PDB file of C-alpha atoms in Angstrom:
ATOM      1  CA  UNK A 463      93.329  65.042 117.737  1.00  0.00           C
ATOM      2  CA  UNK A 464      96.498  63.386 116.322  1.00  0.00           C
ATOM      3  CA  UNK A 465      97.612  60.840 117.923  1.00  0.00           C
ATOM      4  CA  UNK A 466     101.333  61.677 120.528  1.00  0.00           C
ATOM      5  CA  UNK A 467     103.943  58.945 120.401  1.00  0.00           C
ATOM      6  CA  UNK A 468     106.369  58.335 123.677  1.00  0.00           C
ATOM      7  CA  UNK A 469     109.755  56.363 123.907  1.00  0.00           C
ATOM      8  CA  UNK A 470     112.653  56.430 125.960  1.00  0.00           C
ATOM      9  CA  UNK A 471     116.295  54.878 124.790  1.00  0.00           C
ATOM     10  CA  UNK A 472     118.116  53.425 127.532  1.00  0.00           C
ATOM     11  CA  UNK A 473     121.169  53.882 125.464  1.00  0.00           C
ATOM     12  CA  UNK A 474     123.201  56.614 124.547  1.00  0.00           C
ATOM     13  CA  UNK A 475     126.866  56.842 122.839  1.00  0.00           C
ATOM     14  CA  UNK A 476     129.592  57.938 124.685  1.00  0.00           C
ATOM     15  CA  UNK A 477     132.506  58.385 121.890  1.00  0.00           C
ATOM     16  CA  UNK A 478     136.044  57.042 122.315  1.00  0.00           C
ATOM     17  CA  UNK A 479     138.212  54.964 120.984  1.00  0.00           C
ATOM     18  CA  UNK A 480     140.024  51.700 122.462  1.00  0.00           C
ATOM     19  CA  UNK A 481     142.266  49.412 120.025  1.00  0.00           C
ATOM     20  CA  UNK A 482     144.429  46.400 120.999  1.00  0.00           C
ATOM     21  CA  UNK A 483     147.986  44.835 119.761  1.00  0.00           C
ATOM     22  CA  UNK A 484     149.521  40.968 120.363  1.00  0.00           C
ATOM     23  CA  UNK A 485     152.989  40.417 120.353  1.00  0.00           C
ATOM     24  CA  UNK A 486     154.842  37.399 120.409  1.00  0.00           C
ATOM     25  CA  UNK A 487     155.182  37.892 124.352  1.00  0.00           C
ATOM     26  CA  UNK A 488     153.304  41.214 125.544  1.00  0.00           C
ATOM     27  CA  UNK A 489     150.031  42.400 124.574  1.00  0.00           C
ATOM     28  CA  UNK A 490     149.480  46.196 124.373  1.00  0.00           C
ATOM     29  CA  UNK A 491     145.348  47.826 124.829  1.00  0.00           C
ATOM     30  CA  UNK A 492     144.953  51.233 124.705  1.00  0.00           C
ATOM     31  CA  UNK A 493     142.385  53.941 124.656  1.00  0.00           C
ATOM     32  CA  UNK A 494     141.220  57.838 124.893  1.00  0.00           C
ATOM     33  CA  UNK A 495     139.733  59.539 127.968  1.00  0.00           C
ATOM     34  CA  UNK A 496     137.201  61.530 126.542  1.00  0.00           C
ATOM     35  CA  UNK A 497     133.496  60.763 127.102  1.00  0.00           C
ATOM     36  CA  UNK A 498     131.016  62.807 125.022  1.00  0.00           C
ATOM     37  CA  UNK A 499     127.681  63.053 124.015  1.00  0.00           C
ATOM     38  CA  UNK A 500     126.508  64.588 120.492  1.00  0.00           C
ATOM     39  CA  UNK A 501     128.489  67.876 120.451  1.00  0.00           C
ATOM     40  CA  UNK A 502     129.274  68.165 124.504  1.00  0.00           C
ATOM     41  CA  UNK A 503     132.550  67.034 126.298  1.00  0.00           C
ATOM     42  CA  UNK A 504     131.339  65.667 129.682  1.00  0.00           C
ATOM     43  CA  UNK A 505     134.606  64.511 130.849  1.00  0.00           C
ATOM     44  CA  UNK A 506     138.097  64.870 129.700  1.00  0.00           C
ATOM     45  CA  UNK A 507     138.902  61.715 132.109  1.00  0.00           C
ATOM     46  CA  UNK A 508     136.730  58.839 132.102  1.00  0.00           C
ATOM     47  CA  UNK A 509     138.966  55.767 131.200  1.00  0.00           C
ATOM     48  CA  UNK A 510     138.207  52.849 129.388  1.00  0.00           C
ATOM     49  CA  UNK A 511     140.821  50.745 130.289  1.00  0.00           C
ATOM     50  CA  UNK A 512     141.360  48.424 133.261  1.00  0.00           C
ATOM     51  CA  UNK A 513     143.075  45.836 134.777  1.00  0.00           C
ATOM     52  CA  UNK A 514     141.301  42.761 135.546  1.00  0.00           C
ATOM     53  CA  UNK A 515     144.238  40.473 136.675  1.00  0.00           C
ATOM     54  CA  UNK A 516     148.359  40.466 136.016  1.00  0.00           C
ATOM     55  CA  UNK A 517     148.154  38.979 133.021  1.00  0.00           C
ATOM     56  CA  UNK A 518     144.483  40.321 131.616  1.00  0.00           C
ATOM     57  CA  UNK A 519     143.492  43.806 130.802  1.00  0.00           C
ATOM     58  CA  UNK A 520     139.942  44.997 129.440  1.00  0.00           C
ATOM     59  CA  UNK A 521     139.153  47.711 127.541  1.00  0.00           C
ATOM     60  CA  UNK A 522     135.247  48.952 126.903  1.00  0.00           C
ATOM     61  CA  UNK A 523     133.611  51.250 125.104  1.00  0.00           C
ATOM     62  CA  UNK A 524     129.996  52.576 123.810  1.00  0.00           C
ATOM     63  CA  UNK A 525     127.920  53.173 126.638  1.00  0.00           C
ATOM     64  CA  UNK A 526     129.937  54.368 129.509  1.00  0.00           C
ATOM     65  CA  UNK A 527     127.372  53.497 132.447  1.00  0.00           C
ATOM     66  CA  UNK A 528     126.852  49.900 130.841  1.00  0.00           C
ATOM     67  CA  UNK A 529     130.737  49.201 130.259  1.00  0.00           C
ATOM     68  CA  UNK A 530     131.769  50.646 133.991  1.00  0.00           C
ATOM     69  CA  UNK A 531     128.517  48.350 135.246  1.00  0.00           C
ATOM     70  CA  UNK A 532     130.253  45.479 132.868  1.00  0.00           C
ATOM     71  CA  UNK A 533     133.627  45.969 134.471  1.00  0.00           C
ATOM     72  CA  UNK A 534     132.971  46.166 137.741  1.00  0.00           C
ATOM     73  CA  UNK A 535     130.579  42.874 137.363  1.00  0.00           C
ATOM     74  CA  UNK A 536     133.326  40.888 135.531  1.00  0.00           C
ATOM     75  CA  UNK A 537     135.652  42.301 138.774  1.00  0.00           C
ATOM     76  CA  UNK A 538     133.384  40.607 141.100  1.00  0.00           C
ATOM     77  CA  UNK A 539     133.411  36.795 139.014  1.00  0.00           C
ATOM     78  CA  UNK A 540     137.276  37.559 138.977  1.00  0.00           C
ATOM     79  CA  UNK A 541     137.270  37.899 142.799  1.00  0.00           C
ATOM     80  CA  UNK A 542     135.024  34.859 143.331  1.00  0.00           C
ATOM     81  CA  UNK A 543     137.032  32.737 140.812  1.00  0.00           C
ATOM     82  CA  UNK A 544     139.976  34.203 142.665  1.00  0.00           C
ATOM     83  CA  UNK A 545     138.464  32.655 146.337  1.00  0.00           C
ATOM     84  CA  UNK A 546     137.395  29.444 145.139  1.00  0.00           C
ATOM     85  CA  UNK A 547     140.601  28.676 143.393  1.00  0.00           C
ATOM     86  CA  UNK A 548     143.250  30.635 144.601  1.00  0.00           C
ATOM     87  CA  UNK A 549     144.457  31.606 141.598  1.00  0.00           C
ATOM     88  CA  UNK A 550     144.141  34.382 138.772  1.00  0.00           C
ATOM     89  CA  UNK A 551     141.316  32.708 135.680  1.00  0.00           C
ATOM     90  CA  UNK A 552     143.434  32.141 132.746  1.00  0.00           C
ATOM     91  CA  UNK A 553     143.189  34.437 129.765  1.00  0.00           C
ATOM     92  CA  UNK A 554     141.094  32.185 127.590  1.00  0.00           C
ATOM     93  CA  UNK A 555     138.773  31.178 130.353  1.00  0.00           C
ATOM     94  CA  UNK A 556     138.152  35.243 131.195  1.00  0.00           C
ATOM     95  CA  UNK A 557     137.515  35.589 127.289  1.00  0.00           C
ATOM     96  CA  UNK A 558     134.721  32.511 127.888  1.00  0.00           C
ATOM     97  CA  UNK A 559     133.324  34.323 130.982  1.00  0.00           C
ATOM     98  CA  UNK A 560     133.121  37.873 129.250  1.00  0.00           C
ATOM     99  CA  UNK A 561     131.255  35.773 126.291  1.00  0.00           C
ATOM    100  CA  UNK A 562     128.923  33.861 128.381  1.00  0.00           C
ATOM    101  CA  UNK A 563     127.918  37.165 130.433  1.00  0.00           C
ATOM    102  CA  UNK A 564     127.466  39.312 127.377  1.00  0.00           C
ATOM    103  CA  UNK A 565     124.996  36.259 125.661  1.00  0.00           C
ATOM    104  CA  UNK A 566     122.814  36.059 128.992  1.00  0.00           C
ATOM    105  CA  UNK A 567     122.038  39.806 128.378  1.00  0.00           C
ATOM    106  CA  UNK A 568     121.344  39.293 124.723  1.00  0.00           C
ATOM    107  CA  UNK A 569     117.975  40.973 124.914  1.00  0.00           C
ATOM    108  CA  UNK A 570     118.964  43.658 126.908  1.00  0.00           C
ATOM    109  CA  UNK A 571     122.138  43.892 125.994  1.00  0.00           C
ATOM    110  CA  UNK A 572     125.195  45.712 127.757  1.00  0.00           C
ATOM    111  CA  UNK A 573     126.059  48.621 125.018  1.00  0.00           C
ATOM    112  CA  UNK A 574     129.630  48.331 125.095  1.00  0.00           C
ATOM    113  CA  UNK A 575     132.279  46.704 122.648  1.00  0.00           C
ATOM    114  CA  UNK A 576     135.076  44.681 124.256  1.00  0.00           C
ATOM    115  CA  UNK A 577     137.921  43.985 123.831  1.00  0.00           C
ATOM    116  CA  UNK A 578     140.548  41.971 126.200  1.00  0.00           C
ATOM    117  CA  UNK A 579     144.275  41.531 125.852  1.00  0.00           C
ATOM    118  CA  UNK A 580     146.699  39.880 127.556  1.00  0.00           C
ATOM    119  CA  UNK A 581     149.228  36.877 128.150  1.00  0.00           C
ATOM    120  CA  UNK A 582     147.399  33.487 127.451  1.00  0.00           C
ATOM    121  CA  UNK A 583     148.876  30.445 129.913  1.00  0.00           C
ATOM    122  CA  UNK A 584     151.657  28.970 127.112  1.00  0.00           C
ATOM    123  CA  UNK A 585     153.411  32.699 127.277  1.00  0.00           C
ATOM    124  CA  UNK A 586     151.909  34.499 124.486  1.00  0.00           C
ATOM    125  CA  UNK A 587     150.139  37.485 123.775  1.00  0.00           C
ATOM    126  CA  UNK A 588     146.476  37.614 122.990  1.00  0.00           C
ATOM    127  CA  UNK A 589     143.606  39.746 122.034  1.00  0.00           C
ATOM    128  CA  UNK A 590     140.037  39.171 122.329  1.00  0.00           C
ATOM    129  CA  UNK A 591     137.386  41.097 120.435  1.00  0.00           C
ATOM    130  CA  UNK A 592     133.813  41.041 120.898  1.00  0.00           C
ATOM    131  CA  UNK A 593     130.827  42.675 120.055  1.00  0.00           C
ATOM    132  CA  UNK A 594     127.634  43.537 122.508  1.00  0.00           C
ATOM    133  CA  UNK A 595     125.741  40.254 122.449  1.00  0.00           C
ATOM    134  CA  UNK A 596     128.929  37.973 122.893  1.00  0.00           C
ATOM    135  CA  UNK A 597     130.085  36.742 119.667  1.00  0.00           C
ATOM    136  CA  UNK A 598     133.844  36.870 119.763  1.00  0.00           C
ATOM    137  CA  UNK A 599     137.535  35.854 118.606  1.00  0.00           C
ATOM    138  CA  UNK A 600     141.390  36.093 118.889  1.00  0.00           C
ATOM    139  CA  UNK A 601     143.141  38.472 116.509  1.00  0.00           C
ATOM    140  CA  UNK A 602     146.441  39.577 116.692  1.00  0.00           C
ATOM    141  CA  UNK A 603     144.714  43.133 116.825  1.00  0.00           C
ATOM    142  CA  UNK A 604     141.495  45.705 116.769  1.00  0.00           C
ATOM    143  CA  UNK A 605     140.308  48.570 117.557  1.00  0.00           C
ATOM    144  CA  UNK A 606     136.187  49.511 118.053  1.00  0.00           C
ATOM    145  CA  UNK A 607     134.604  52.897 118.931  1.00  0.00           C
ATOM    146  CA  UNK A 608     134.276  56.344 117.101  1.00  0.00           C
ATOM    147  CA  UNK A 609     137.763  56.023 114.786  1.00  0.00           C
ATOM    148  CA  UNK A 610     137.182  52.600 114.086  1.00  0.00           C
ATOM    149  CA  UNK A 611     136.971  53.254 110.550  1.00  0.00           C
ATOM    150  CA  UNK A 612     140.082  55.196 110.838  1.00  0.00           C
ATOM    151  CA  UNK A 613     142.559  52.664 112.657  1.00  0.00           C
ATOM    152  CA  UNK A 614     141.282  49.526 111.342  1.00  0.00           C
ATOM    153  CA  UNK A 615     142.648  49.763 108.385  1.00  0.00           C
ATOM    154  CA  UNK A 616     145.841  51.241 109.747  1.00  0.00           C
ATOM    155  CA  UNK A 617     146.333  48.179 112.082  1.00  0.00           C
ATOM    156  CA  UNK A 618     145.634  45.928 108.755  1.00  0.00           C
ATOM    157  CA  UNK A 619     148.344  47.675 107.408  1.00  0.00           C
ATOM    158  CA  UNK A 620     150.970  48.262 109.863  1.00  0.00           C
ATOM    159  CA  UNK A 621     150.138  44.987 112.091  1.00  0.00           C
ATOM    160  CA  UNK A 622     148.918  42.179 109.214  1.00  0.00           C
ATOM    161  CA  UNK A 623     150.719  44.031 106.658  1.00  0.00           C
ATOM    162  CA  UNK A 624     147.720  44.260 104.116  1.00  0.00           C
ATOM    163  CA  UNK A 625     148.763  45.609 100.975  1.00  0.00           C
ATOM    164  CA  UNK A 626     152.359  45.458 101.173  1.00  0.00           C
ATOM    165  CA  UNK A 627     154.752  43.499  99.537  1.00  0.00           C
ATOM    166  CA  UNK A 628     157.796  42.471 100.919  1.00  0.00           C
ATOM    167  CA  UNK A 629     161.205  42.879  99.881  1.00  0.00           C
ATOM    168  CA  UNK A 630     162.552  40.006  97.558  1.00  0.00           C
ATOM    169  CA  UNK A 631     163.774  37.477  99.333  1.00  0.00           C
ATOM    170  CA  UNK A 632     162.228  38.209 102.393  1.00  0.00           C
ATOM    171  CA  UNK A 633     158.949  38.033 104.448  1.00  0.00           C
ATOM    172  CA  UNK A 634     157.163  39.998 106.925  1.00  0.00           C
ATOM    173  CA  UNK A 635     157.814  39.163 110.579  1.00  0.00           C
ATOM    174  CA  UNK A 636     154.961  37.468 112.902  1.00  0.00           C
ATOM    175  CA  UNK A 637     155.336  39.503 115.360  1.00  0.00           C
ATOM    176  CA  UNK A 638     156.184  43.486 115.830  1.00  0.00           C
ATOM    177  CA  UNK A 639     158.616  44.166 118.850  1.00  0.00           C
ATOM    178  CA  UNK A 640     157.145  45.927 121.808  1.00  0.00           C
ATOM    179  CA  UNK A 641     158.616  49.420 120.722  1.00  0.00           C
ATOM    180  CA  UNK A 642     157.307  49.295 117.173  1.00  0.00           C
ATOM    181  CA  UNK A 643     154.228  48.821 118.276  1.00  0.00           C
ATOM    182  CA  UNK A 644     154.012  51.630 121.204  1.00  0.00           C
ATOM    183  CA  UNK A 645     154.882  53.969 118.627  1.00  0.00           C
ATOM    184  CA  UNK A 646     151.938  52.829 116.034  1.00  0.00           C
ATOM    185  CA  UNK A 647     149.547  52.531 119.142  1.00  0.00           C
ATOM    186  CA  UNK A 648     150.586  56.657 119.895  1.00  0.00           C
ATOM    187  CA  UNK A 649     150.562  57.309 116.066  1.00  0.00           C
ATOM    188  CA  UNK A 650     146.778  55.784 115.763  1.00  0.00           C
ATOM    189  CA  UNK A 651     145.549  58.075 118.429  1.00  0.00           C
ATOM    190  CA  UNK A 652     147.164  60.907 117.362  1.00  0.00           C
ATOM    191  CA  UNK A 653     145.637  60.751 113.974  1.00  0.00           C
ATOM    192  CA  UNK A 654     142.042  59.994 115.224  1.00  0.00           C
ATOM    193  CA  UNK A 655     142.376  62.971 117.877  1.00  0.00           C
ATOM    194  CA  UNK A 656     143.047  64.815 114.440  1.00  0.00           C
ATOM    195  CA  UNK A 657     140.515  63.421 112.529  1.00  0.00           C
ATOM    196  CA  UNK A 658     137.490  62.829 114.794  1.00  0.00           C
ATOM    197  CA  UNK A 659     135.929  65.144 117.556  1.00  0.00           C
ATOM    198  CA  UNK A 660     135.139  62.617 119.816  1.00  0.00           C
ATOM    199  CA  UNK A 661     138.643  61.162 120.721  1.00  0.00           C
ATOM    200  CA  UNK A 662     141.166  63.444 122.351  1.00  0.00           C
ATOM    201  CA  UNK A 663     141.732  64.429 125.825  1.00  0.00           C
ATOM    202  CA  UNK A 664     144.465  61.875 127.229  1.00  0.00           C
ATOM    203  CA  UNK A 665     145.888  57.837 126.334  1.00  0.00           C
ATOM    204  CA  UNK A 666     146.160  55.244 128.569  1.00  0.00           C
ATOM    205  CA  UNK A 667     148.231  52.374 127.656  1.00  0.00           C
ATOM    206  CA  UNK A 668     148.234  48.944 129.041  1.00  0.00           C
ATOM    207  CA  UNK A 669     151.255  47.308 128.673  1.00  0.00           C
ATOM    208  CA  UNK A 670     151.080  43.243 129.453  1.00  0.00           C
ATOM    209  CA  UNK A 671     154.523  41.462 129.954  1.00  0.00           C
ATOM    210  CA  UNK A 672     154.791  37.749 129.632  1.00  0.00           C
ATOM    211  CA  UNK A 673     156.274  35.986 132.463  1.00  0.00           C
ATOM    212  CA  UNK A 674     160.293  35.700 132.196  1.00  0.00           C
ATOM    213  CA  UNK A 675     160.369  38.656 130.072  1.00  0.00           C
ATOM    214  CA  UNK A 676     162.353  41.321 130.443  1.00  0.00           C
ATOM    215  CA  UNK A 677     161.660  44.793 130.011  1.00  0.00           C
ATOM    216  CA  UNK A 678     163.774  45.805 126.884  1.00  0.00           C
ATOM    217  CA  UNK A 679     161.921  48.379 125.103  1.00  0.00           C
ATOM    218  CA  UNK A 680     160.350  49.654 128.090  1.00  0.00           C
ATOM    219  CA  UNK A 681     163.448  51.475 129.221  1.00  0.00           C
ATOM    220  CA  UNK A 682     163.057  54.794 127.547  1.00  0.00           C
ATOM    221  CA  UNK A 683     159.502  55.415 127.964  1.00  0.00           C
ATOM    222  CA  UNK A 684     158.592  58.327 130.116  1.00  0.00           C
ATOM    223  CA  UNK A 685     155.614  58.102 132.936  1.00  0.00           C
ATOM    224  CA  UNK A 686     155.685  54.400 133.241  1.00  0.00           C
ATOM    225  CA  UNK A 687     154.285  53.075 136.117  1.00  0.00           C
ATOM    226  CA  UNK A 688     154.014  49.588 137.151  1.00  0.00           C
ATOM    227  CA  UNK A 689     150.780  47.878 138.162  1.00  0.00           C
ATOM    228  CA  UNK A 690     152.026  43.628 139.092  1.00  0.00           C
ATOM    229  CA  UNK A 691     150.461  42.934 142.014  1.00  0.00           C
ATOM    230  CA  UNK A 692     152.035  39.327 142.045  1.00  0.00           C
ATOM    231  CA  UNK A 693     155.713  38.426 142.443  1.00  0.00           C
ATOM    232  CA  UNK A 694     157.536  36.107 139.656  1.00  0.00           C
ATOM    233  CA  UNK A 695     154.583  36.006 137.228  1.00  0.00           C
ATOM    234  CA  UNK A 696     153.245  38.511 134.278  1.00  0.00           C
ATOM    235  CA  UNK A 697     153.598  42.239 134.412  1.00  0.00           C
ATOM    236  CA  UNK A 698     151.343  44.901 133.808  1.00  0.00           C
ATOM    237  CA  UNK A 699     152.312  48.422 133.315  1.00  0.00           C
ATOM    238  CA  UNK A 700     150.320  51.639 132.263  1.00  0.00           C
ATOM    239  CA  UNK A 701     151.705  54.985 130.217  1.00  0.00           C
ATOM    240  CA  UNK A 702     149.436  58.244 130.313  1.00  0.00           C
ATOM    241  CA  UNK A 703     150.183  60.461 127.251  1.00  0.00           C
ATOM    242  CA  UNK A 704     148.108  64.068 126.543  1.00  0.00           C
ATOM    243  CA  UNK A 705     146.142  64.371 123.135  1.00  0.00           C
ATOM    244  CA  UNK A 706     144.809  67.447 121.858  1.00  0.00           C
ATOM    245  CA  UNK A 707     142.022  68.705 124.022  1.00  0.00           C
ATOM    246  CA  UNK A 708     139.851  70.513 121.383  1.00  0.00           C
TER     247      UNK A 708
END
């Protein structure tokens, strides 16, 4: 009698796409609201997005029950930082936290690829990138998930201007303003809804103002609603937008 082998995966992927931008005094982190598995759609609306704090926003993807678990857990040290302090953890401190909790489940890890953006505390925008077992860094912008491969290097391009030269006597700017970047954060997920079968469905965009900052830029987009739970600090906001649903 041959001999029958058994094993069971705890993990599974769940598609999507999230990516992240850093201006000179917003951050922008968006993603796709389709969660699938193989060849089946199981939701058109699972988001991937969230709000942590005013000035922090998270977005996860891979395994959706380990990154809602993962969310909701870094929630709860939120909360108790929030208690014991009486104030909101700093950017850089939350992008500590999210390091130190991902590490302490190196060998069983959480199956989910973060990445945080936000205002850090001198007024600037920030992302954070990071990969299942904690190892992580600031970039001025990523995306992970399914069309990684896809908007990577479109981000290179249109964020750290890879392969283009610029005009004589001129250089290319540090920083993008806020509606330059909306439009290449819509363009990248329209192309990967295009492209690859497991984005599509709906965007979510997080939009993180720095404190003091006006909303110029903001003014003609449609759906926005606001999010700030504090007064006379950082802003969040959040635009829905439909992608192709087949």
């Amino acid at each position: 009698m041959d001999p029958t082998q058994r094993q069971f995966n705890p993990y599974t992927e769940n598609g999507g796409t999230i990516l992240a931008i850093a201006g000179a005094d917003f951050a922008v982190i968006a993603g796709d609201t389709r969660q699938s598995e193989g060849f089946s759609i199981q939701t058109r609306y699972a988001p991937k997005v969230f709000r942590l704090t005013d000035r922090a926003v998270l977005a996860v993807n891979g395994f959706s029950a380990d990154g809602n678990m993962f969310v909701k857990k870094v929630k709860q040290r939120l909360e108790w930082y929030r208690h014991a302090h009486s104030k909101d953890m700093p950017l850089r401190a939350i992008a500590r936290l999210i390091q130190t909790m991902l590490y302490g489940r190196r060998f069983f890890p959480y199956y989910v690829y973060n990445i945080l953006g936000g205002i850090e505390e001198d007024g600037t925008g920030a992302v954070y990138s990071f990969d299942p077992v904690g190892s992580y860094e600031r970039e001025a912008c990523r995306a992970a998930g399914s069309a990684q491969s896809l908007l990577q290097p479109f981000l290179d391009n249109q964020i750290y201007f890879k392969n283009q030269q610029p005009a004589p006597g001129t250089s290319h700017p540090a920083h993008l303003p806020l509606p330059t970047v909306l439009a290449i954060v819509i363009d990248s997920f329209t192309s990967a809804t295009e492209r690859h079968i497991e984005v599509g469905d709906g965007l979510e965009m997080y939009i993180v103002l720095a404190k003091g900052r006006g909303v110029q830029g903001l003014e003609s987009i449609r759906g926005l609603q606001e999010l700030t739970v504090t007064e006379d600090g950082e802003r969040v906001f959040v635009v829905q937008r439909d992608l192709k649903k087949d």
